[in-house]
Short mmCIF file of C-alpha atoms and ligand atoms in Angstrom, two decimals:
data_model
loop_
_atom_site.label_atom_id
_atom_site.label_comp_id
_atom_site.label_asym_id
_atom_site.label_seq_id
_atom_site.Cartn_x
_atom_site.Cartn_y
_atom_site.Cartn_z
CA UNK Z 27 26.93 223.05 111.56
CA UNK Z 28 29.55 220.36 110.73
CA UNK Z 29 32.42 222.88 110.76
CA UNK Z 30 31.57 224.07 114.31
CA UNK Z 31 31.25 220.45 115.48
CA UNK Z 32 34.52 219.44 113.84
CA UNK Z 33 36.31 222.41 115.44
CA UNK Z 34 34.94 221.49 118.86
CA UNK Z 35 35.95 217.84 118.41
CA UNK Z 36 39.48 218.93 117.49
CA UNK Z 37 39.73 221.29 120.44
CA UNK Z 38 38.53 218.61 122.86
CA UNK Z 39 41.01 216.13 121.41
CA UNK Z 40 43.83 218.55 122.14
CA UNK Z 41 42.60 219.49 125.61
CA UNK Z 42 42.03 215.89 126.65
CA UNK Z 43 44.99 214.29 124.86
CA UNK Z 44 42.62 212.14 122.81
CA UNK Z 45 43.00 210.48 119.42
CA UNK Z 46 40.37 209.26 117.01
CA UNK Z 47 40.79 205.84 115.41
CA UNK Z 48 38.38 204.92 112.61
CA UNK Z 49 37.73 201.74 110.69
CA UNK Z 50 37.68 201.86 106.88
CA UNK Z 51 33.86 201.33 106.85
CA UNK Z 52 33.07 204.44 108.85
CA UNK Z 53 30.98 207.22 107.26
CA UNK Z 54 33.15 209.51 105.12
CA UNK Z 55 32.84 212.50 107.53
CA UNK Z 56 34.33 210.32 110.29
CA UNK Z 57 37.10 208.98 108.04
CA UNK Z 58 38.10 212.52 107.15
CA UNK Z 59 38.16 213.50 110.81
CA UNK Z 60 40.13 210.51 112.10
CA UNK Z 61 43.76 210.69 113.22
CA UNK Z 62 44.26 207.10 112.15
CA UNK Z 63 42.30 205.06 109.66
CA UNK Z 64 42.74 201.36 109.10
CA UNK Z 65 41.61 197.75 109.06
CA UNK Z 66 41.20 195.71 112.24
CA UNK Z 67 44.87 194.77 112.43
CA UNK Z 68 46.23 198.27 111.87
CA UNK Z 69 43.83 199.75 114.41
CA UNK Z 70 44.78 197.13 117.01
CA UNK Z 71 48.46 197.92 116.50
CA UNK Z 72 47.84 201.67 116.72
CA UNK Z 73 45.68 201.30 119.83
CA UNK Z 74 48.35 199.18 121.52
CA UNK Z 75 51.11 201.70 120.86
CA UNK Z 76 49.11 204.90 121.49
CA UNK Z 77 50.18 207.20 124.31
CA UNK Z 78 46.95 209.20 124.23
CA UNK Z 79 44.87 209.36 127.41
CA UNK Z 80 41.66 208.81 125.49
CA UNK Z 81 41.06 206.68 122.38
CA UNK Z 82 37.81 207.47 120.61
CA UNK Z 83 37.12 204.30 118.65
CA UNK Z 84 34.93 204.89 115.62
CA UNK Z 85 33.97 201.35 114.73
CA UNK Z 86 32.09 198.53 116.41
CA UNK Z 87 32.26 197.14 119.94
CA UNK Z 88 34.68 194.24 119.41
CA UNK Z 89 37.21 196.69 117.96
CA UNK Z 90 36.93 199.04 120.95
CA UNK Z 91 37.17 196.04 123.29
CA UNK Z 92 40.35 194.90 121.53
CA UNK Z 93 41.81 198.39 121.95
CA UNK Z 94 40.93 198.35 125.67
CA UNK Z 95 42.57 194.93 126.08
CA UNK Z 96 45.77 195.97 124.30
CA UNK Z 97 46.05 199.40 125.90
CA UNK Z 98 45.15 199.39 129.57
CA UNK Z 99 46.36 202.95 130.18
CA UNK Z 100 44.03 204.76 127.79
CA UNK Z 101 40.31 205.26 128.32
CA UNK Z 102 38.64 203.71 125.26
CA UNK Z 103 35.37 205.31 124.17
CA UNK Z 104 32.85 203.96 121.66
CA UNK Z 105 30.73 206.89 120.41
CA UNK Z 106 27.86 204.70 119.19
CA UNK Z 107 27.01 202.58 122.21
CA UNK Z 108 24.93 200.02 120.32
CA UNK Z 109 27.38 199.50 117.42
CA UNK Z 110 27.92 195.75 117.52
CA UNK Z 111 28.90 193.08 115.01
CA UNK Z 112 26.29 190.37 114.40
CA UNK Z 113 29.01 187.88 113.44
CA UNK Z 114 30.78 188.37 116.78
CA UNK Z 115 27.57 187.31 118.50
CA UNK Z 116 27.30 184.05 116.53
CA UNK Z 117 29.42 182.19 119.05
CA UNK Z 118 29.38 182.39 122.84
CA UNK Z 119 32.18 181.60 125.28
CA UNK Z 120 30.03 178.80 126.75
CA UNK Z 121 29.61 177.17 123.33
CA UNK Z 122 33.34 177.31 122.77
CA UNK Z 123 34.09 175.91 126.24
CA UNK Z 124 31.75 173.01 125.49
CA UNK Z 125 33.51 172.40 122.16
CA UNK Z 126 36.88 172.41 123.92
CA UNK Z 127 35.67 169.92 126.53
CA UNK Z 128 34.82 167.57 123.67
CA UNK Z 129 37.92 168.32 121.56
CA UNK Z 130 40.70 169.16 124.01
CA UNK Z 131 43.53 168.80 121.44
CA UNK Z 132 42.09 171.09 118.76
CA UNK Z 133 43.74 174.49 118.26
CA UNK Z 134 41.11 177.24 118.23
CA UNK Z 135 41.81 180.17 115.89
CA UNK Z 136 39.58 183.13 116.56
CA UNK Z 137 38.85 185.95 114.13
CA UNK Z 138 39.09 189.31 115.93
CA UNK Z 139 35.44 189.87 115.05
CA UNK Z 140 34.50 188.12 118.29
CA UNK Z 141 33.77 189.02 121.89
CA UNK Z 142 36.57 189.32 124.46
CA UNK Z 143 35.14 186.23 126.23
CA UNK Z 144 35.49 184.14 123.06
CA UNK Z 145 39.02 185.43 122.45
CA UNK Z 146 39.87 184.40 126.02
CA UNK Z 147 38.75 180.82 125.28
CA UNK Z 148 40.79 180.65 122.04
CA UNK Z 149 44.43 179.81 121.39
CA UNK Z 150 45.28 182.52 118.88
CA UNK Z 151 43.52 185.41 117.17
CA UNK Z 152 43.75 186.51 113.56
CA UNK Z 153 42.43 189.27 111.33
CA UNK Z 154 41.51 189.20 107.66
CA UNK Z 155 45.04 190.33 106.79
CA UNK Z 156 46.97 187.64 108.68
CA UNK Z 157 44.63 184.62 108.89
CA UNK Z 158 46.72 182.57 106.42
CA UNK Z 159 49.93 183.32 108.32
CA UNK Z 160 48.28 182.34 111.61
CA UNK Z 161 47.10 178.99 110.18
CA UNK Z 162 50.55 178.29 108.75
CA UNK Z 163 52.05 178.79 112.24
CA UNK Z 164 50.08 175.87 113.68
CA UNK Z 165 51.88 172.49 113.75
CA UNK Z 166 50.70 170.28 110.89
CA UNK Z 167 49.60 167.42 113.13
CA UNK Z 168 47.11 169.64 114.99
CA UNK Z 169 43.39 169.84 114.24
CA UNK Z 170 42.15 173.41 113.82
CA UNK Z 171 38.79 175.00 114.59
CA UNK Z 172 38.21 178.46 113.09
CA UNK Z 173 35.60 180.71 114.76
CA UNK Z 174 33.28 182.46 114.13
CA UNK Z 175 33.56 183.26 110.38
CA UNK Z 176 33.09 180.23 108.12
CA UNK Z 177 34.02 182.22 105.00
CA UNK Z 178 37.32 183.62 106.22
CA UNK Z 179 38.16 180.23 107.77
CA UNK Z 180 37.44 178.36 104.53
CA UNK Z 181 39.39 180.79 102.35
CA UNK Z 182 42.38 181.00 104.70
CA UNK Z 183 42.42 177.21 105.11
CA UNK Z 184 42.62 176.77 101.35
CA UNK Z 185 45.38 179.36 101.03
CA UNK Z 186 47.37 177.73 103.81
CA UNK Z 187 46.72 174.21 102.50
CA UNK Z 188 45.27 173.24 105.89
CA UNK Z 189 42.11 171.40 106.73
CA UNK Z 190 40.07 173.63 109.02
CA UNK Z 191 36.89 172.88 110.92
CA UNK Z 192 34.55 175.84 110.51
CA UNK Z 193 32.14 177.42 112.96
CA UNK Z 194 28.96 178.38 111.13
CA UNK Z 195 29.11 182.15 111.76
CA UNK Z 196 29.15 184.74 109.01
CA UNK Z 197 28.92 188.47 108.36
CA UNK Z 198 25.40 189.18 107.06
CA UNK Z 199 26.71 192.06 104.93
CA UNK Z 200 29.35 189.97 103.12
CA UNK Z 201 27.64 186.55 103.20
CA UNK Z 202 24.27 187.68 101.86
CA UNK Z 203 25.23 190.97 100.23
CA UNK Z 204 26.67 189.75 96.92
CA UNK Z 205 25.59 187.32 94.21
CA UNK Z 206 27.31 185.49 91.35
CA UNK Z 207 24.91 187.24 89.00
CA UNK Z 208 26.22 190.64 90.13
CA UNK Z 209 29.76 189.40 89.43
CA UNK Z 210 28.75 188.16 85.98
CA UNK Z 211 26.95 191.39 85.08
CA UNK Z 212 29.67 193.74 86.27
CA UNK Z 213 32.41 191.63 84.68
CA UNK Z 214 30.55 191.93 81.38
CA UNK Z 215 30.04 195.66 81.75
CA UNK Z 216 33.57 196.40 83.01
CA UNK Z 217 35.81 193.71 81.47
CA UNK Z 218 39.02 195.57 82.33
CA UNK Z 219 38.22 196.08 86.02
CA UNK Z 220 39.94 194.07 88.71
CA UNK Z 221 37.55 192.46 91.21
CA UNK Z 222 38.71 192.63 94.82
CA UNK Z 223 36.82 190.64 97.44
CA UNK Z 224 36.96 190.65 101.23
CA UNK Z 225 37.48 187.12 102.60
CA UNK Z 226 34.23 187.42 104.60
CA UNK Z 227 32.38 187.06 101.27
CA UNK Z 228 30.74 183.77 100.37
CA UNK Z 229 32.96 181.32 98.45
CA UNK Z 230 31.05 181.95 95.18
CA UNK Z 231 32.35 185.52 95.23
CA UNK Z 232 35.83 184.84 96.58
CA UNK Z 233 36.42 182.08 94.00
CA UNK Z 234 35.60 184.50 91.18
CA UNK Z 235 37.62 187.45 92.46
CA UNK Z 236 40.96 188.54 91.02
CA UNK Z 237 42.31 189.06 94.52
CA UNK Z 238 41.11 188.57 98.11
CA UNK Z 239 42.25 190.95 100.84
CA UNK Z 240 41.48 192.99 103.95
CA UNK Z 241 39.98 196.47 103.72
CA UNK Z 242 43.39 198.11 104.01
CA UNK Z 243 44.68 195.79 101.29
CA UNK Z 244 41.98 197.33 99.10
CA UNK Z 245 43.02 200.85 100.07
CA UNK Z 246 46.58 199.99 99.01
CA UNK Z 247 45.40 198.33 95.78
CA UNK Z 248 43.52 201.51 94.81
CA UNK Z 249 46.82 203.39 94.89
CA UNK Z 250 48.16 201.37 91.97
CA UNK Z 251 45.05 200.36 89.97
CA UNK Z 252 42.65 202.61 88.06
CA UNK Z 253 39.76 200.22 87.51
CA UNK Z 254 38.35 198.29 90.41
CA UNK Z 255 35.17 196.48 91.40
CA UNK Z 256 35.01 196.14 95.17
CA UNK Z 257 33.19 193.37 97.03
CA UNK Z 258 33.00 194.69 100.56
CA UNK Z 259 31.00 197.16 102.64
CA UNK Z 260 30.03 200.10 100.45
CA UNK Z 261 31.52 202.75 102.74
CA UNK Z 262 34.97 201.73 101.60
CA UNK Z 263 34.09 202.19 97.93
CA UNK Z 264 32.61 205.63 98.75
CA UNK Z 265 35.81 206.62 100.49
CA UNK Z 266 38.08 205.29 97.71
CA UNK Z 267 36.04 207.06 95.03
CA UNK Z 268 36.44 210.33 96.96
CA UNK Z 269 40.14 209.72 97.42
CA UNK Z 270 40.69 208.91 93.71
CA UNK Z 271 38.00 210.82 91.78
CA UNK Z 272 39.86 210.20 88.51
CA UNK Z 273 39.61 206.41 88.88
CA UNK Z 274 36.75 204.02 88.22
CA UNK Z 275 36.02 202.31 91.55
CA UNK Z 276 32.68 200.52 91.63
CA UNK Z 277 30.93 198.63 94.44
CA UNK Z 278 29.91 195.06 93.54
CA UNK Z 279 26.68 195.92 95.34
CA UNK Z 280 25.60 199.42 96.43
CA UNK Z 281 23.40 197.78 99.07
CA UNK Z 282 26.17 196.10 101.04
CA UNK Z 283 26.02 198.40 104.03
CA UNK Z 284 26.97 197.63 107.63
CA UNK Z 285 24.39 199.51 109.68
CA UNK Z 286 26.44 199.15 112.82
CA UNK Z 287 29.43 200.87 111.27
CA UNK Z 288 27.16 203.73 110.21
CA UNK Z 289 25.97 204.43 113.76
CA UNK Z 290 28.92 206.75 114.38
CA UNK Z 291 28.08 210.41 113.74
CA UNK Z 292 29.88 213.71 114.30
CA UNK Z 293 27.40 214.36 117.10
CA UNK Z 294 28.07 211.17 119.01
CA UNK Z 295 31.85 211.61 118.56
CA UNK Z 296 31.49 215.08 120.10
CA UNK Z 297 29.41 213.70 122.97
CA UNK Z 298 31.91 210.90 123.47
CA UNK Z 299 34.62 213.49 124.02
CA UNK Z 300 32.50 215.89 126.07
CA UNK Z 301 31.09 213.31 128.47
CA UNK Z 302 33.78 210.62 128.07
CA UNK Z 303 31.21 208.06 127.01
CA UNK Z 304 30.75 205.13 126.30
CA UNK Z 305 33.66 203.79 128.25
CA UNK Z 306 34.54 200.27 127.09
CA UNK Z 307 36.04 198.04 129.76
CA UNK Z 308 36.77 194.33 129.92
CA UNK Z 309 36.85 192.30 133.15
CA UNK Z 310 40.51 191.78 134.09
CA UNK Z 311 40.42 187.97 133.99
CA UNK Z 312 38.79 187.91 130.56
CA UNK Z 313 41.09 190.68 129.31
CA UNK Z 314 44.16 188.68 130.42
CA UNK Z 315 42.97 185.58 128.51
CA UNK Z 316 42.03 187.56 125.40
CA UNK Z 317 45.34 189.42 125.48
CA UNK Z 318 47.27 186.14 125.29
CA UNK Z 319 45.43 185.16 122.09
CA UNK Z 320 45.96 188.63 120.61
CA UNK Z 321 49.61 188.74 121.57
CA UNK Z 322 50.30 185.36 119.95
CA UNK Z 323 48.98 186.90 116.74
CA UNK Z 324 51.00 190.10 117.21
CA UNK Z 325 54.21 188.11 117.79
CA UNK Z 326 53.74 186.32 114.48
CA UNK Z 327 53.59 189.52 112.48
CA UNK Z 328 56.22 191.56 114.33
P1 13P C 26 39.16 194.34 108.02
O1 13P C 26 40.03 193.92 109.15
O2 13P C 26 39.57 193.77 106.69
O3 13P C 26 39.03 195.82 107.98
O4 13P C 26 37.70 193.74 108.26
C1 13P C 26 36.92 194.05 109.38
C2 13P C 26 35.51 193.80 109.16
O5 13P C 26 34.70 193.91 110.05
C3 13P C 26 35.08 193.40 107.85
O6 13P C 26 33.70 193.23 107.83
FE1 SF4 C 27 30.58 192.83 111.51
FE2 SF4 C 27 30.08 192.47 108.93
FE3 SF4 C 27 29.78 194.89 109.99
FE4 SF4 C 27 32.23 193.84 109.62
S1 SF4 C 27 30.74 194.40 108.04
S2 SF4 C 27 31.48 194.86 111.46
S3 SF4 C 27 31.82 191.68 110.07
S4 SF4 C 27 28.61 193.03 110.50
#
């Protein structure tokens, strides 16, 4: 019974001084339950400033790891133990170390969708909502490598007017999930709709969008626009349609689903709180290195 489970989750949160953070792609029942909902940047900021003893992170592993790095006092729990991000695994710390041995003067910008080890080997982190700002902060005479997402790196480089060397990683959901034909067809069917694309999408999609933004940018955009086509993970469109039933909010593809984000359930959130599992920790030396890259990003936006 969802109501009984939700009540128990809420009681345990109170008893244990726990909060629930959820990413915008989480299943709707988790979004509704969460204390705080957001994109990667917002959730990192909230995790860093939280005074709760337990943070239940409804998202994927790199997000929970980031929370654990930024908040060493709280116990960070990931309800779905196997919820990973395939893009984060498209570069290893050893590969990046090897690159740095060969290119010691290049500044490495690392998308937060990466492991703590890779963040520790990078100079500065970024998220989809501040990648352009991060690139603009780098001295113009410096070469830049962007890891691991080629699509975000390419788009942000163009916006910033900077040449950026791209790692060849990508998000399978955004890179393969949308086609130019879908854009053409939906544009024809809904000529008055505004097409919003996440910067993880392939350049064919991003170049044909009306605006490119993070998931929380899309949440904000839905406050002021009535007709939207959304090119990102479908969970966000589901949530926005529920939030604004009077508006026309359509997914560019109903099949763009991140299976890892959907591994969180009410049951595993309850178990996370009951048994304080799965505790996400990062080795202190790696956490210290990753924190430096994250803090450089945080300083830029504060
Ligand atoms: P946002 O930071 O825009 O929410 O993106 C995170 C993500 O994983 C997108 O696939
Ligand atoms: Fe990773 Fe893509 Fe899922 Fe985001 S949508 S968590 S980038 S696999």
